[in-house]
Tab-separated table of C-alpha atoms in Angstrom:
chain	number	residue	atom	x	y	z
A	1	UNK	CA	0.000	0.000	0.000
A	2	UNK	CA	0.870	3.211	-0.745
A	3	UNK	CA	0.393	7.020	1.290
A	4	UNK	CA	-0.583	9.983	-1.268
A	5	UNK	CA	-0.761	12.995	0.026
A	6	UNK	CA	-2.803	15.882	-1.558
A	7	UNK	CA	-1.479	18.660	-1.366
A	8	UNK	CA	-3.269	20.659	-4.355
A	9	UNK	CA	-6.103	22.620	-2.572
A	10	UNK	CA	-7.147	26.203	-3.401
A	11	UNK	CA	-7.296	27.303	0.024
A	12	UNK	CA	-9.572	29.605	-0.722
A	13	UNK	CA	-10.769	30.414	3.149
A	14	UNK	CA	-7.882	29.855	4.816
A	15	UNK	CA	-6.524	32.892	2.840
A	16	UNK	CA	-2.950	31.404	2.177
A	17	UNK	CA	-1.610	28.131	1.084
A	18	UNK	CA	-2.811	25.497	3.920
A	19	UNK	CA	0.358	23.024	2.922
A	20	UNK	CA	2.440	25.880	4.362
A	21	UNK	CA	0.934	26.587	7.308
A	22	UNK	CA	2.404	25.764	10.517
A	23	UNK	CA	1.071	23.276	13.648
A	24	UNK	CA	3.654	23.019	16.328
A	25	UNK	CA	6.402	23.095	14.834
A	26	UNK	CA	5.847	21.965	10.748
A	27	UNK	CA	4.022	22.743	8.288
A	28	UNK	CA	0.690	20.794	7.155
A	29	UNK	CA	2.683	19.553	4.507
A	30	UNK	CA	5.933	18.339	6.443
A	31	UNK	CA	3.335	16.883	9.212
A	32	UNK	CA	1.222	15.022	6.761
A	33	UNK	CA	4.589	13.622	4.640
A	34	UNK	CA	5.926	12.680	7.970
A	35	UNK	CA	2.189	10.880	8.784
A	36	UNK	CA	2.661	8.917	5.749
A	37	UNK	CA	6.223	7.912	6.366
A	38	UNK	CA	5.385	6.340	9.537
A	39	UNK	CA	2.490	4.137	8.240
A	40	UNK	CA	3.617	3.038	4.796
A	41	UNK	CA	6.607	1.799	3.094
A	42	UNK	CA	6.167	4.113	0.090
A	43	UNK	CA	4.612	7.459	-0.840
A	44	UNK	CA	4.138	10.367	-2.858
A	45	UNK	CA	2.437	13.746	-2.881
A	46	UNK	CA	0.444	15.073	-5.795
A	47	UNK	CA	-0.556	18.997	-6.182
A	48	UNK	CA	-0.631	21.968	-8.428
A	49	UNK	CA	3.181	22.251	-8.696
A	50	UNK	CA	3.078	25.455	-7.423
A	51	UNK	CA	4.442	24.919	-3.908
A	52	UNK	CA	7.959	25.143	-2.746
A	53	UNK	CA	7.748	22.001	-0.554
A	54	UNK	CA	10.440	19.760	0.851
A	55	UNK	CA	9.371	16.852	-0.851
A	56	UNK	CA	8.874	16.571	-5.053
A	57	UNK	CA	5.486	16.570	-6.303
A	58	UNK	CA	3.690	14.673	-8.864
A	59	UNK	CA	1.704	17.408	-10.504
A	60	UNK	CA	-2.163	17.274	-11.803
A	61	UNK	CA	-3.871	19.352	-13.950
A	62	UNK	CA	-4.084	22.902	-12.927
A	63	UNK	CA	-7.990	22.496	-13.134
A	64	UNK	CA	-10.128	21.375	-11.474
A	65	UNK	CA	-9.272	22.630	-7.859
A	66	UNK	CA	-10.916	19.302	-6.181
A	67	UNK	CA	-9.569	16.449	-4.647
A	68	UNK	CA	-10.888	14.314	-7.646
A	69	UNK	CA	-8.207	15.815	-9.836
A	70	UNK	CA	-5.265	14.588	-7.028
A	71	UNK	CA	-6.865	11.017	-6.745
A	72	UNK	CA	-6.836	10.656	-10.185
A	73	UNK	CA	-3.450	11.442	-10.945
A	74	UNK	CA	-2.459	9.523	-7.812
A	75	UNK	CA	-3.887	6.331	-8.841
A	76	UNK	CA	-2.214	6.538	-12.423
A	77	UNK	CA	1.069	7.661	-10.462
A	78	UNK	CA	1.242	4.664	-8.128
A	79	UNK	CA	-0.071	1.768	-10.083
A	80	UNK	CA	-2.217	0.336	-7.503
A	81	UNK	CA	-4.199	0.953	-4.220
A	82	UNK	CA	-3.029	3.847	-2.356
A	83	UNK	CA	-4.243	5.438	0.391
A	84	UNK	CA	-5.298	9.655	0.153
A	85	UNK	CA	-4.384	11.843	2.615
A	86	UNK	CA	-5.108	15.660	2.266
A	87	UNK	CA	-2.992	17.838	3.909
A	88	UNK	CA	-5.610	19.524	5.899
A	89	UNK	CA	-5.905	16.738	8.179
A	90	UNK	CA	-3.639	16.813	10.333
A	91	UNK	CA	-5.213	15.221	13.052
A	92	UNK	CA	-5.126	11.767	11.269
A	93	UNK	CA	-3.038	8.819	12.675
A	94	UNK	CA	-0.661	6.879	11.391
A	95	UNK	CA	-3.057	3.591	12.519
A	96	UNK	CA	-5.906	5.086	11.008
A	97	UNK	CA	-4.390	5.325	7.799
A	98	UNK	CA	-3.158	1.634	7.947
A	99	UNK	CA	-6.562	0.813	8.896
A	100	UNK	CA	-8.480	2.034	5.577
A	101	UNK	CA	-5.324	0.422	3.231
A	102	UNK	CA	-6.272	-2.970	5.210
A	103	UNK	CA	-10.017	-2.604	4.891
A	104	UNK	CA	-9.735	-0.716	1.817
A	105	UNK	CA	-12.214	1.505	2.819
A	106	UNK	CA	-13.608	5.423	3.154
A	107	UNK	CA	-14.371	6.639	6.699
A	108	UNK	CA	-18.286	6.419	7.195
A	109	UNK	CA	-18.323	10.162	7.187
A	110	UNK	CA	-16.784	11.133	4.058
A	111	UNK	CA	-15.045	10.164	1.708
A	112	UNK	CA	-11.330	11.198	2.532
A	113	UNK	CA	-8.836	10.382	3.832
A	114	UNK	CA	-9.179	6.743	2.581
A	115	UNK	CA	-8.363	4.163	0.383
A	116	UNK	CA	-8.590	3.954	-3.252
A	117	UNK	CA	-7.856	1.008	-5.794
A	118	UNK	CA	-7.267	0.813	-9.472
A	119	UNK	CA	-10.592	-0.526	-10.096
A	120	UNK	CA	-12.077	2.816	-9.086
A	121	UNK	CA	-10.418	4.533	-11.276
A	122	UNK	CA	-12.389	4.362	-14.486
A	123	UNK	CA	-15.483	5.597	-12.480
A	124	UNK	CA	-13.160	8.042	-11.174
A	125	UNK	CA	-12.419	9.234	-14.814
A	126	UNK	CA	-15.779	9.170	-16.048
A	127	UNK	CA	-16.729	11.720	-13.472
A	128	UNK	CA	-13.947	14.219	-13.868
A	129	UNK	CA	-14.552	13.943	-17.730
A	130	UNK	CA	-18.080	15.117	-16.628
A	131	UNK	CA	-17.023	17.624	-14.361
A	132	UNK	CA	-18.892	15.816	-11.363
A	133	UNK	CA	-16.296	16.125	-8.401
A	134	UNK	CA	-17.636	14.259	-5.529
A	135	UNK	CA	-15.989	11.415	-4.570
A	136	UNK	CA	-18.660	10.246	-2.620
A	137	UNK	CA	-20.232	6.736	-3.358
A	138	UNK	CA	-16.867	5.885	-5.444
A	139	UNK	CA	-14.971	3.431	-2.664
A	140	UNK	CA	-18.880	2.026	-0.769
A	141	UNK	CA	-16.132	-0.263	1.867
A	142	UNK	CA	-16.890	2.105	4.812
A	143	UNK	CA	-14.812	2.629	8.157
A	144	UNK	CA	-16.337	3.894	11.218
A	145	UNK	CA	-13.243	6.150	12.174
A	146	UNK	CA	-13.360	8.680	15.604
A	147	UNK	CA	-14.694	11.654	14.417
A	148	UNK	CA	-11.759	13.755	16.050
A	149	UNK	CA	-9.414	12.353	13.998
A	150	UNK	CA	-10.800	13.431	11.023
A	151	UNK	CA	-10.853	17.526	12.236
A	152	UNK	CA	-10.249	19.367	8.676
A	153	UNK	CA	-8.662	22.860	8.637
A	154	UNK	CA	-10.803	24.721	6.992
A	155	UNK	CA	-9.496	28.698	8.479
A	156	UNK	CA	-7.081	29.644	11.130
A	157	UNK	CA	-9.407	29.115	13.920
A	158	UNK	CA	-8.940	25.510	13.049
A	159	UNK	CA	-5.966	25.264	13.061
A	160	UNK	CA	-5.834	26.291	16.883
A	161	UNK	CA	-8.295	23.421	17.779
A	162	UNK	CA	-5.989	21.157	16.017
A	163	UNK	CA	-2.699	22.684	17.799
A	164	UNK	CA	-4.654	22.241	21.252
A	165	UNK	CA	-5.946	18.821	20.336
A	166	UNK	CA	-2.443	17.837	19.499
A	167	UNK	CA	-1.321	19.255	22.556
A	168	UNK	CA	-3.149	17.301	24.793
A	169	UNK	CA	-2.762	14.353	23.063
A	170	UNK	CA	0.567	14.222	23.390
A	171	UNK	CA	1.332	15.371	27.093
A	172	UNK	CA	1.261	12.783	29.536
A	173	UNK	CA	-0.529	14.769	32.246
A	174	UNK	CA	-3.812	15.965	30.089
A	175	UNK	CA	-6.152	13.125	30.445
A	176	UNK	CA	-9.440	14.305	28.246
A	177	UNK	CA	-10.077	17.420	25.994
A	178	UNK	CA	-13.445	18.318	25.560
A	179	UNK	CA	-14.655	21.082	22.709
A	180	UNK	CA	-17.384	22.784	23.543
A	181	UNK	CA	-19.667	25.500	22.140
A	182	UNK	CA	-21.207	25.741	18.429
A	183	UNK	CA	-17.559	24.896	17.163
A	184	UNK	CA	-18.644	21.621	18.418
A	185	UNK	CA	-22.061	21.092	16.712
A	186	UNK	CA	-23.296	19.024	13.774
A	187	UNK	CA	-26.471	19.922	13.282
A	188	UNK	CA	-25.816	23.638	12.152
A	189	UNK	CA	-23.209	25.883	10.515
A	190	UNK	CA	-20.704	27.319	13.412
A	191	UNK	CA	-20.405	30.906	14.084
A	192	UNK	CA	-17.581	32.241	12.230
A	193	UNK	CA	-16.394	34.073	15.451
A	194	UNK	CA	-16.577	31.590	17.850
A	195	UNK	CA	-13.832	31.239	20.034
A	196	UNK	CA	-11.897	28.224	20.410
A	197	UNK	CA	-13.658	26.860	23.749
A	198	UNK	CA	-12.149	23.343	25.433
A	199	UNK	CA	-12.532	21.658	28.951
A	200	UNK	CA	-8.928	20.354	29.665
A	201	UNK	CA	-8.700	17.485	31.758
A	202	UNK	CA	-5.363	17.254	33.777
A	203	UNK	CA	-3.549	15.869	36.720
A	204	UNK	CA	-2.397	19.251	37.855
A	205	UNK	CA	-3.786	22.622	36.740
A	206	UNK	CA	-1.166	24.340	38.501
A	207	UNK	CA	1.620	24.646	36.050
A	208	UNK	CA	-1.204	25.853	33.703
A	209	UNK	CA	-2.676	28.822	35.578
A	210	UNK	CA	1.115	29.995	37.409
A	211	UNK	CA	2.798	29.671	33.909
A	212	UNK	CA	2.093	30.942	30.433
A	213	UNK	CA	5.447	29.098	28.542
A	214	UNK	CA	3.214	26.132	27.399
A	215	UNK	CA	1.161	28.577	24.826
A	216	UNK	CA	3.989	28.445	22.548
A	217	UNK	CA	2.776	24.778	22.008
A	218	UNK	CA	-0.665	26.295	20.375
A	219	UNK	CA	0.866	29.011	18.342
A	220	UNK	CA	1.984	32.779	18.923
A	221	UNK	CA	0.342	34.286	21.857
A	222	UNK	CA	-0.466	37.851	21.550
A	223	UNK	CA	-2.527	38.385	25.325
A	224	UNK	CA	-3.329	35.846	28.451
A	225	UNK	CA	-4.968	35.876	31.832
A	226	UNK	CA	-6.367	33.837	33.619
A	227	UNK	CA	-10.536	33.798	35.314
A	228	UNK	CA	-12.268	32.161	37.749
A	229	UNK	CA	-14.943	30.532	35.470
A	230	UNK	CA	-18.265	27.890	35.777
A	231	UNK	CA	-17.976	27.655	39.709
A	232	UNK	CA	-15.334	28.320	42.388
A	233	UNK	CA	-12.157	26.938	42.162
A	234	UNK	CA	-12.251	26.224	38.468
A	235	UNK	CA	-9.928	28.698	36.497
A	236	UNK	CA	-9.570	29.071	32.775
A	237	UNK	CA	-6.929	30.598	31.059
A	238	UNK	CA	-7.587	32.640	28.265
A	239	UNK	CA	-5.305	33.230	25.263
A	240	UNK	CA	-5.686	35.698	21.979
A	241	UNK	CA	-2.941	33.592	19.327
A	242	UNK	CA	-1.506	35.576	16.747
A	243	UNK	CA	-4.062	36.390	13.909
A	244	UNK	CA	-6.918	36.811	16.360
A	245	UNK	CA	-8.373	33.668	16.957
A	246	UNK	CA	-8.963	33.233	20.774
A	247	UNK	CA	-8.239	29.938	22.780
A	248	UNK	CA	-10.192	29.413	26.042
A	249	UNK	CA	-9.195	26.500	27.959
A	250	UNK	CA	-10.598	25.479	31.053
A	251	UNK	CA	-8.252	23.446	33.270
A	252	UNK	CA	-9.712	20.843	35.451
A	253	UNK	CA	-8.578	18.154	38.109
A	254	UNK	CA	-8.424	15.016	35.963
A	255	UNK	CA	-9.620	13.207	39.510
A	256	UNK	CA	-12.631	15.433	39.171
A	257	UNK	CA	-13.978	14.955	35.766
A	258	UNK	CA	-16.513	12.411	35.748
A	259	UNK	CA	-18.271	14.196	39.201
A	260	UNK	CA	-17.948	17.678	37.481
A	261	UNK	CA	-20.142	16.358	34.584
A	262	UNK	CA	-23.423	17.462	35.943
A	263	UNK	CA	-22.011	20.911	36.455
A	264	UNK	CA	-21.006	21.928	32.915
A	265	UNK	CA	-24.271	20.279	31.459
A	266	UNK	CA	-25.079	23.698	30.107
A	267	UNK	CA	-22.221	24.248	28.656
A	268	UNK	CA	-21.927	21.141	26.873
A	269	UNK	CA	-25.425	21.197	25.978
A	270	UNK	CA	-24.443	24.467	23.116
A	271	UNK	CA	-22.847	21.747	21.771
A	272	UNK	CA	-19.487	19.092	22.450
A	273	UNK	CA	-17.288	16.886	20.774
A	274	UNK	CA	-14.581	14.859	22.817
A	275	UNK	CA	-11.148	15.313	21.467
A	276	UNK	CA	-8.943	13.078	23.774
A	277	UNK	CA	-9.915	10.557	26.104
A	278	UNK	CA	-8.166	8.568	28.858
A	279	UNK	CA	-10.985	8.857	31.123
A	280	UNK	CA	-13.505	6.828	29.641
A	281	UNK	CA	-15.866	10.592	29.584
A	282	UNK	CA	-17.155	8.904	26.140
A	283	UNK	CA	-20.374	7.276	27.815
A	284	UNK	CA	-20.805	9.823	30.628
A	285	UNK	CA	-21.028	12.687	28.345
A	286	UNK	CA	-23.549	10.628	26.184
A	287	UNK	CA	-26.130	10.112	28.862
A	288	UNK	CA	-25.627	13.567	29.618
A	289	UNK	CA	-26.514	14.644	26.022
């Protein structure tokens, strides 16, 4: 099996080139090629050509701007099934990705990232001949796949929630993350101002509320402080990144999470979506909803 990653998106509402964008540390583009790396043997990236990128690119058609047009030349690149990563996921693991090339299947909930074969790709054809550009209904194997994983970055403000979700999943000492707020609904559009709002679960919110150094971790911070918030002795530290987008995180006792619950059942009810979970939170905050 083989990793693709597409990297030939017009970025249109993100207002620069997503590949180049940076999440703690990389770029999309490094961060997905390195994603790749670690679950296949081989792999290539496919785009416009117009990208200075540390990798080399096999380039598609300048038109259209759609994923279509990257799977396409991907498939006829590789020479058998390959799995598609776009580069605005950057949430995606290197075991999910292994998972769709062995099931050779499309998450339930969309279409990418996931596995394509050669057989699709006269169908494939056929409908960018036609100019139809959904992929949808092309691969029917289906995956159900954590929907956290599959976070897309869409603007900057996602690109926050996927520095903070990366954050916590990689610090020993932050048990759950918890998005809340109409960031965190399905059943309508999100506010295009809403802040970035998460409950952070953690063994110690000390070093969270004295210090300020672990920001870095979530981009450029611009202005901090920290509030007593929901009910007495629960703080949350507040944080305006570089190009406006505002972080809220409130820090809880990890000991305290699963009494706490009750509590916040307003705020979660605007809407939630858990991001990490070591606390087994996944069937609490379902009864609650």
């Amino acid at each position: 099996m083989t990793g693709v990653l597409l990297v030939g998106g017009a970025s249109e509402r993100f207002g620069s080139p997503k590949a180049l964008a940076r999440l703690r540390g990389e770029t999309l583009a490094e961060r997905g090629w390195r994603i790749l790396g670690e679950a296949f043997g081989g792999r290539i990236a496919v785009g416009k050509g117009e990208l200075e990128l540390p990798f080399d690119v096999v380039v598609e058609p300048a038109e259209p701007q759609a994923p279509i047009a990257g799977v396409v030349a991907g498939l006829r690149a590789v020479g058998g099934p390959a799995v598609f990563l776009p580069v605005d996921c950057p949430l995606v693991t290197p075991a999910l990705l292994r998972s769709l090339g062995e099931a050779g299947a499309v998450p339930r909930t969309g279409p990418l990232p996931g596995a394509y074969a050669q057989a699709h790709l006269p169908e494939l054809e056929r409908r960018l001949a036609a100019g139809e550009l959904s992929l949808r209904g092309v691969n029917e194997r289906e995956l159900d796949v954590d929907p956290a994983l599959l976070l897309d970055v869409d603007v900057p403000r996602d690109l926050a929630l996927a520095a903070v979700t990366a954050w916590a999943r990689e610090r020993e000492d932050v048990r759950g993350l918890v998005l809340v707020g109409s960031l965190a609904r399905t059943d309508a559009p999100a506010d295009e101002w809403s802040d970035v709002d998460v409950i952070a679960f953690v063994d110690d919110p000390t070093p969270y509320l004295d210090a300020s150094g672990w920001l870095e971790e979530l981009g450029r911070p611009v202005l901090t402080f920290v509030e007593d918030t929901i009910r007495p002795g629960l703080y949350e530290r507040r944080v305006l990144l570089e190009g406006g987008v505002d972080v809220d995180v409130v820090l809880v006792p990890a000991a305290e999470a699963i009494g706490l619950l009750p509590d916040v059942t307003v705020v979660l009810g605007r809407g939630h979506l858990l991001l990490h979970d070591e606390l087994g939170l996944a069937p609490h905050l379902a009864a609650l909803g």
